XYZ file of C-alpha atoms in Angstrom:
156
model
C 124.093 46.136 107.870
C 127.401 44.993 106.483
C 125.512 42.411 104.439
C 122.914 45.050 103.297
C 126.089 47.273 102.279
C 127.426 44.407 100.412
C 124.327 43.660 98.458
C 123.966 47.432 97.540
C 127.572 47.363 96.406
C 127.386 44.150 94.480
C 123.745 45.067 92.815
C 125.006 48.434 91.715
C 128.223 46.926 90.016
C 126.343 44.008 88.419
C 123.919 46.409 86.720
C 126.527 49.196 85.480
C 125.677 47.984 82.040
C 122.234 49.571 82.229
C 122.438 53.183 83.001
C 120.889 54.318 86.405
C 119.338 50.785 86.897
C 120.548 49.311 90.101
C 119.215 47.982 93.343
C 121.075 50.364 95.615
C 117.959 52.612 95.986
C 115.878 49.660 96.814
C 118.158 48.227 99.344
C 118.558 51.647 100.836
C 114.843 52.076 101.030
C 114.237 48.574 102.572
C 116.848 49.265 105.328
C 115.485 52.693 106.191
C 112.012 51.042 106.376
C 113.104 48.315 108.560
C 116.198 49.710 110.448
C 115.505 53.266 110.409
C 116.892 56.389 108.908
C 120.317 56.333 110.430
C 121.234 52.677 109.213
C 119.559 53.647 105.874
C 121.867 56.624 105.641
C 124.800 54.613 106.675
C 124.239 52.164 103.901
C 123.862 54.941 101.440
C 127.384 56.597 102.497
C 129.255 53.177 102.516
C 127.522 51.746 99.359
C 128.158 55.056 97.445
C 131.935 55.302 98.471
C 132.780 51.752 97.886
C 131.211 51.655 94.409
C 132.721 54.883 93.267
C 136.277 53.803 94.343
C 135.635 51.150 91.558
C 133.332 53.018 89.148
C 135.220 56.280 89.407
C 134.751 58.966 91.756
C 134.435 62.787 91.590
C 132.567 65.729 92.833
C 129.399 64.002 92.082
C 130.252 61.153 94.776
C 129.347 63.798 97.527
C 126.063 64.613 95.830
C 125.080 60.971 95.377
C 125.649 60.620 99.043
C 123.510 63.472 100.018
C 120.825 62.246 97.563
C 120.616 58.891 98.936
C 120.803 60.056 102.451
C 117.997 62.253 101.954
C 115.905 59.603 100.614
C 116.944 57.331 103.564
C 116.168 60.018 105.874
C 112.693 60.819 104.517
C 111.962 56.904 104.342
C 112.976 56.400 107.755
C 109.737 58.430 108.907
C 107.805 55.458 107.591
C 109.435 52.832 109.573
C 106.655 52.402 112.090
C 103.883 52.270 109.677
C 104.964 50.892 106.343
C 103.442 47.529 107.028
C 100.058 48.985 106.540
C 100.710 50.326 103.233
C 100.415 47.921 100.261
C 103.450 46.935 98.381
C 102.128 48.633 95.547
C 102.085 52.000 97.105
C 105.579 51.305 98.426
C 106.756 50.528 95.106
C 105.365 53.565 93.591
C 107.110 55.499 96.421
C 110.445 53.862 95.343
C 109.816 55.031 91.941
C 109.152 58.472 93.122
C 112.631 58.210 94.994
C 114.408 57.801 91.558
C 112.977 61.112 90.550
C 113.774 62.733 93.890
C 117.458 61.429 93.756
C 117.701 62.968 90.229
C 116.324 66.235 91.243
C 118.384 66.711 94.503
C 121.752 65.557 92.406
C 120.885 67.871 89.797
C 120.697 70.921 91.838
C 124.705 71.024 92.743
C 125.742 69.455 89.463
C 123.990 72.112 87.357
C 126.319 74.854 88.579
C 128.918 73.302 86.376
C 126.532 73.902 83.300
C 124.988 76.915 84.356
C 121.384 76.033 83.740
C 119.546 73.682 85.899
C 116.564 73.091 84.051
C 118.515 72.220 80.879
C 120.835 69.967 82.895
C 117.733 68.312 84.882
C 115.598 67.857 81.737
C 118.687 66.383 79.806
C 118.898 63.879 82.714
C 115.303 62.952 83.121
C 115.458 59.884 80.844
C 118.097 58.365 83.204
C 115.894 59.585 86.190
C 112.891 57.710 84.684
C 114.768 54.580 84.027
C 116.358 55.000 87.668
C 112.482 55.236 88.910
C 111.351 51.993 86.745
C 114.347 50.184 88.043
C 113.445 51.127 91.590
C 109.872 49.868 91.122
C 110.863 46.564 89.654
C 113.668 45.911 92.408
C 111.580 47.061 95.401
C 108.503 44.919 94.385
C 110.701 41.924 94.149
C 112.922 42.576 97.159
C 110.267 43.943 99.625
C 108.377 40.496 100.347
C 111.603 38.547 100.237
C 113.462 40.919 102.289
C 110.976 41.164 105.212
C 110.365 37.437 105.131
C 114.099 36.624 105.620
C 114.653 39.307 108.279
C 111.269 39.315 110.047
C 112.803 37.712 113.434
C 115.974 39.930 113.067
C 113.996 43.076 113.292
C 112.469 42.167 116.599
C 115.815 43.095 118.124
C 115.943 46.497 117.000
């Protein structure tokens, strides 16, 4: 798990020049699919806290943790049968998670602006770029991840 946290942190930091495009969500999804919801949540918490110490922390940090943890929790439900789903379907789910993340984080953050829909719609282009990034990263990482770690997962 430490290695996955490190990959999530380094990946997020490496892509800071592209707004909302980073492999963190894909790594959290892969972790939850292979290890379960709790390890996925742990990776979400650690990677968010570490990267936000570097990128800047604020009230949004808590809601980033909540958003990524909710995604890990939901994704953990697919742990036992994700192998039966085509990578294309899982990649689309990864894209949907970018929109879910944006929606969840917009709920508490919109309180500072006073208008949820205005806040959410203003952030929608960033959520769409997050979704596209998730699809690309997940499509690339999924086969590599499970090929490298397939023997490791037998112990869990």
